[in-house]
Coordinates of C-alpha atoms and ligand atoms in Angstrom, one line a residue:
M81 CA 93.1 150.0 99.4
R82 CA 96.2 148.2 100.5
R83 CA 96.6 144.8 98.8
S84 CA 98.6 142.2 100.5
M85 CA 99.0 138.5 100.7
T86 CA 100.3 138.4 104.2
A87 CA 98.7 136.3 106.9
E88 CA 95.3 137.5 108.2
L89 CA 93.5 135.8 111.0
L90 CA 90.6 133.6 110.1
E91 CA 87.4 135.4 110.9
I92 CA 86.0 132.7 113.1
D93 CA 83.1 134.7 114.7
E94 CA 81.8 135.5 111.2
L95 CA 82.2 131.9 110.1
R96 CA 80.2 130.7 113.2
R97 CA 77.5 133.3 112.3
L98 CA 77.2 132.0 108.7
R99 CA 77.0 128.4 109.9
R100 CA 74.6 128.9 112.7
D101 CA 71.6 127.1 111.3
H102 CA 73.5 124.6 109.3
R103 CA 73.8 120.7 109.7
L104 CA 77.6 120.9 109.1
G105 CA 79.5 123.6 111.1
G106 CA 76.6 124.4 113.5
A107 CA 79.3 123.7 116.1
I108 CA 82.9 124.6 115.3
T109 CA 86.0 124.0 117.5
F110 CA 88.6 126.6 116.5
L111 CA 92.2 126.0 117.4
P112 CA 94.9 128.6 116.8
S113 CA 97.4 125.8 116.6
T114 CA 97.1 122.0 116.8
D115 CA 98.7 118.8 115.7
S116 CA 96.1 117.7 113.2
T117 CA 92.4 118.7 113.0
N118 CA 91.7 115.0 112.0
T119 CA 93.2 113.9 115.3
R120 CA 91.3 116.5 117.3
A121 CA 88.0 115.7 115.5
R122 CA 88.6 111.9 116.1
D123 CA 89.0 112.6 119.9
L124 CA 85.8 114.8 119.9
A125 CA 83.9 112.1 118.1
R126 CA 85.1 109.4 120.5
S127 CA 83.7 111.7 123.4
G128 CA 80.3 111.8 121.6
A129 CA 80.5 115.1 119.5
A130 CA 77.5 115.3 117.2
E131 CA 77.4 114.8 113.4
G132 CA 78.4 118.1 111.7
T133 CA 80.9 119.2 114.4
V134 CA 83.8 121.0 112.7
V135 CA 87.4 121.4 113.9
I136 CA 89.3 124.2 112.2
A137 CA 92.9 125.3 112.8
E138 CA 95.1 128.3 111.9
E139 CA 98.0 125.9 111.7
Q140 CA 98.9 122.3 112.1
S141 CA 102.2 121.0 113.5
A142 CA 101.5 117.4 112.3
G143 CA 99.0 117.8 109.5
R144 CA 98.5 114.4 107.8
G145 CA 98.0 113.4 104.2
R146 CA 97.2 110.3 102.4
L147 CA 99.6 107.3 102.4
G148 CA 101.2 108.4 105.6
R149 CA 102.5 111.7 104.1
S150 CA 102.6 115.0 106.0
W151 CA 100.5 118.0 105.1
S152 CA 102.3 121.3 105.1
S153 CA 100.1 123.6 107.3
P154 CA 101.6 127.1 108.0
P155 CA 99.4 129.7 109.9
G156 CA 97.3 132.4 108.5
L157 CA 97.2 131.4 104.8
N158 CA 95.2 128.3 104.1
L159 CA 92.3 126.2 105.3
Y160 CA 92.6 123.1 107.5
L161 CA 89.4 121.6 108.7
S162 CA 87.8 118.3 109.7
V163 CA 84.1 117.4 109.9
I164 CA 82.6 114.7 112.0
L165 CA 80.0 112.6 110.2
R166 CA 77.9 109.7 111.5
P167 CA 76.4 108.2 108.3
S168 CA 74.1 105.2 108.5
V169 CA 75.9 103.4 105.6
A170 CA 77.7 100.1 105.1
L171 CA 81.3 100.1 106.1
E172 CA 82.4 99.3 102.5
V173 CA 81.0 102.5 101.0
V174 CA 82.7 104.9 103.6
P175 CA 85.8 105.4 101.3
Q176 CA 83.5 106.9 98.8
L177 CA 83.2 109.8 101.3
T178 CA 86.6 111.0 100.0
L179 CA 85.0 111.3 96.5
V180 CA 81.9 113.1 98.0
A181 CA 84.2 115.5 99.7
G182 CA 86.2 115.9 96.5
V183 CA 83.0 117.0 94.7
A184 CA 82.3 119.5 97.4
A185 CA 85.9 120.9 97.4
A186 CA 86.1 121.1 93.6
L187 CA 82.7 122.8 93.3
T188 CA 83.8 125.3 96.0
A189 CA 87.2 125.9 94.3
R190 CA 85.4 126.5 91.0
E191 CA 83.4 129.4 92.7
W192 CA 86.8 131.2 92.7
V193 CA 88.7 129.5 89.9
A194 CA 86.6 128.1 87.1
D195 CA 89.1 125.4 85.8
A196 CA 89.7 123.8 89.2
G197 CA 89.2 120.0 89.2
I198 CA 89.8 116.6 90.8
K199 CA 92.6 114.4 90.3
W200 CA 91.4 110.9 91.5
P201 CA 91.1 110.1 94.2
N202 CA 91.4 113.1 96.4
D203 CA 93.5 116.0 95.0
I204 CA 92.1 119.4 94.0
V205 CA 94.2 120.5 91.2
V206 CA 94.4 123.8 89.2
R207 CA 96.5 123.9 86.0
G208 CA 98.7 121.0 87.1
K209 CA 99.3 122.3 90.6
K210 CA 97.9 120.5 93.6
T211 CA 96.0 123.0 95.7
G212 CA 94.1 120.7 98.0
G213 CA 93.5 117.2 99.5
I214 CA 91.1 115.1 101.5
L215 CA 91.9 112.6 104.3
T216 CA 89.0 110.5 105.4
E217 CA 89.3 108.4 108.5
M218 CA 86.8 106.0 110.0
E219 CA 86.1 104.3 113.3
A220 CA 83.7 101.2 113.5
A221 CA 82.2 99.4 116.3
E222 CA 80.4 96.0 116.0
G223 CA 80.5 96.0 112.3
Q224 CA 79.0 99.5 111.9
V225 CA 80.3 103.0 111.3
A226 CA 80.8 104.8 114.6
F227 CA 81.9 108.0 112.9
V228 CA 83.9 109.3 109.9
V229 CA 86.2 112.3 110.0
V230 CA 86.5 114.0 106.7
G231 CA 89.7 116.2 106.7
I232 CA 90.1 118.9 104.0
G233 CA 93.2 120.9 103.4
L234 CA 93.1 123.7 100.9
N235 CA 95.9 126.0 99.9
L236 CA 94.3 129.4 99.5
N237 CA 96.7 132.3 100.0
I238 CA 100.2 130.7 100.4
R239 CA 102.9 132.2 98.1
P240 CA 105.2 129.9 96.1
E241 CA 108.3 130.7 98.3
Q242 CA 106.3 129.8 101.5
F243 CA 106.2 126.1 100.4
P244 CA 108.9 123.7 101.5
P245 CA 111.4 123.4 98.6
E246 CA 110.3 119.8 97.9
L247 CA 106.7 120.9 97.3
R248 CA 107.4 123.9 95.1
E249 CA 107.2 122.1 91.8
H250 CA 103.8 120.5 92.1
A251 CA 102.0 122.5 94.8
G252 CA 99.9 125.6 94.3
A253 CA 97.3 127.9 95.9
L254 CA 93.9 129.0 94.6
S255 CA 94.6 132.7 95.0
W256 CA 97.3 132.4 92.2
F257 CA 94.5 131.7 89.6
T258 CA 91.7 134.0 90.7
G259 CA 92.8 136.9 88.5
T260 CA 93.0 139.4 91.4
K261 CA 95.7 140.1 93.9
E262 CA 93.1 139.9 96.8
P263 CA 93.6 137.1 99.2
I264 CA 90.7 134.6 99.4
A265 CA 88.6 135.3 102.6
R266 CA 89.1 132.0 104.3
H267 CA 85.8 132.2 106.4
R268 CA 83.9 132.8 103.2
F269 CA 85.6 129.8 101.5
A270 CA 85.1 127.6 104.5
D271 CA 81.3 128.5 104.6
R272 CA 80.9 127.7 101.0
L273 CA 82.9 124.4 101.3
L274 CA 80.7 123.3 104.3
S275 CA 77.5 124.1 102.4
Q276 CA 78.7 122.2 99.3
L277 CA 79.8 119.3 101.5
E278 CA 76.3 119.4 103.3
Q279 CA 74.6 119.1 100.0
A280 CA 76.8 116.3 98.5
Y281 CA 76.7 114.4 101.7
E282 CA 72.9 114.5 101.9
T283 CA 72.8 113.2 98.3
F284 CA 75.2 110.4 99.2
V285 CA 73.3 109.3 102.3
R286 CA 69.9 109.4 100.5
S287 CA 70.8 108.0 97.1
G288 CA 74.4 106.6 97.2
F289 CA 77.5 107.7 95.4
G290 CA 75.9 106.8 92.0
A291 CA 73.8 110.0 92.3
L292 CA 77.1 112.1 92.3
R293 CA 79.0 110.1 89.7
D294 CA 78.1 112.3 86.8
T295 CA 79.1 115.5 88.7
W296 CA 82.3 113.8 89.8
N297 CA 83.1 112.8 86.2
E298 CA 82.5 116.3 85.0
L299 CA 84.9 117.7 87.7
S300 CA 87.6 115.0 86.9
L301 CA 90.8 116.2 85.3
L302 CA 91.9 112.6 84.5
T303 CA 89.2 111.4 82.1
G304 CA 90.9 110.7 78.6
R305 CA 94.3 111.3 80.1
S306 CA 97.2 109.0 79.8
V307 CA 98.4 108.0 83.3
R308 CA 101.0 105.9 85.2
I309 CA 99.5 104.0 88.1
D310 CA 101.6 103.0 91.2
S311 CA 99.7 100.6 93.3
S312 CA 102.0 99.8 96.3
G313 CA 105.0 99.6 93.8
Q314 CA 103.1 97.8 91.0
I315 CA 103.4 100.1 88.0
S316 CA 101.0 100.1 85.1
T317 CA 100.0 102.7 82.4
G318 CA 96.7 103.3 80.6
T319 CA 94.0 105.9 79.6
V320 CA 91.5 106.9 82.1
I321 CA 87.9 106.0 81.1
G322 CA 86.1 107.4 84.2
L323 CA 84.9 106.3 87.5
D324 CA 83.1 103.1 88.3
A325 CA 79.9 103.1 90.3
D326 CA 81.8 102.3 93.6
G327 CA 84.4 105.0 93.1
A328 CA 87.2 102.8 91.5
L329 CA 89.1 104.4 88.6
L330 CA 88.5 102.8 85.3
L331 CA 91.4 102.6 82.8
R332 CA 91.9 101.1 79.4
D333 CA 95.4 99.5 79.3
E334 CA 97.7 99.1 76.2
S335 CA 96.1 95.8 75.2
G336 CA 92.7 97.5 75.2
S337 CA 91.3 95.7 78.2
E338 CA 89.4 97.6 81.0
K339 CA 91.1 97.7 84.5
R340 CA 89.7 98.9 87.8
V341 CA 92.0 100.8 90.1
V342 CA 91.0 100.9 93.8
A343 CA 94.0 102.5 95.6
A344 CA 97.0 104.0 93.9
D345 CA 99.2 107.0 93.1
V346 CA 98.4 108.5 89.8
T347 CA 100.8 110.5 87.6
V348 CA 99.4 112.2 84.4
L349 CA 101.7 111.4 81.5
D350 CA 100.3 113.7 78.8
G351 CA 99.6 116.9 80.8
Y352 CA 96.3 118.2 82.0
R353 CA 93.6 119.4 79.6
Ligands
LIG30 C1 96.2 114.5 100.9 O1 96.1 115.0 99.8 O2 97.2 113.6 101.1 C2 95.2 114.7 102.0 C3 95.6 115.9 102.7 C4 94.5 116.2 103.8 C5 95.0 117.4 104.7 C6 94.0 117.9 105.7 S1 94.3 119.4 106.5 C7 93.0 119.2 107.5 C8 93.0 117.7 107.9 N1 93.9 117.5 109.1 C9 95.0 116.7 108.7 O3 95.9 116.3 109.4 N2 94.8 116.3 107.4 C10 93.6 116.9 106.8

């Protein structure tokens, strides 16, 4: 059999068949090329698309990441998808959906690569390489959640030289670590990801993020690590203790006191375990 890591089209008919009876992905909008699946999903949600509707693209011309960054999205290699959710939860817990999706993405990644994990708040990392990320966006009306778009990007089959030069040092793809030369079948990965998200999301809506916290901590690559925190230019260092009940990162700083971090960029100072 010929082994190649060249671009193959996403098997969308097969993915639709696999998702037919599911709450997430029962309806899939497939776009060969788009600006950002999050933007397309937002527009669909504004026009009344049902919870569980998924937008998936072969490539994005304006893929978006956290903190206003762009998300490199070449065709045929990776997964770019967004899911519309309409949870009946308080506005302030919506950011926790990023952590919920992180649990789903890391558990799925582990089905292919056993030591994949989460770098708080939203990175999927393998052996120090960022292989995926999550961008959660919300719209509210009259103090209530109208909808949430959970966007997930996972580098599956991209080769090192296909990354833009500035990403090469820190970015990776799951297929580098599977131990085979076979590309990861993107429709199978997407199916498992949506099933994991379905399960984690149901737990979150029924019981709150607390019910997923132990799983999240088990998947976290940061616990016990020495880190540098950049909160909008305010720099601090400390050792990660774990995750607080609401999803904040808990640190012990040099003076021994506990600190909560709500939004920041984290750099690991002593390497991943
Ligand atoms: C990050 O790590 O900064 C988050 C990256 C999220 C990228 C995904 S790809 C699918 C969806 N569409 C987007 O424009 N962004 C998300």
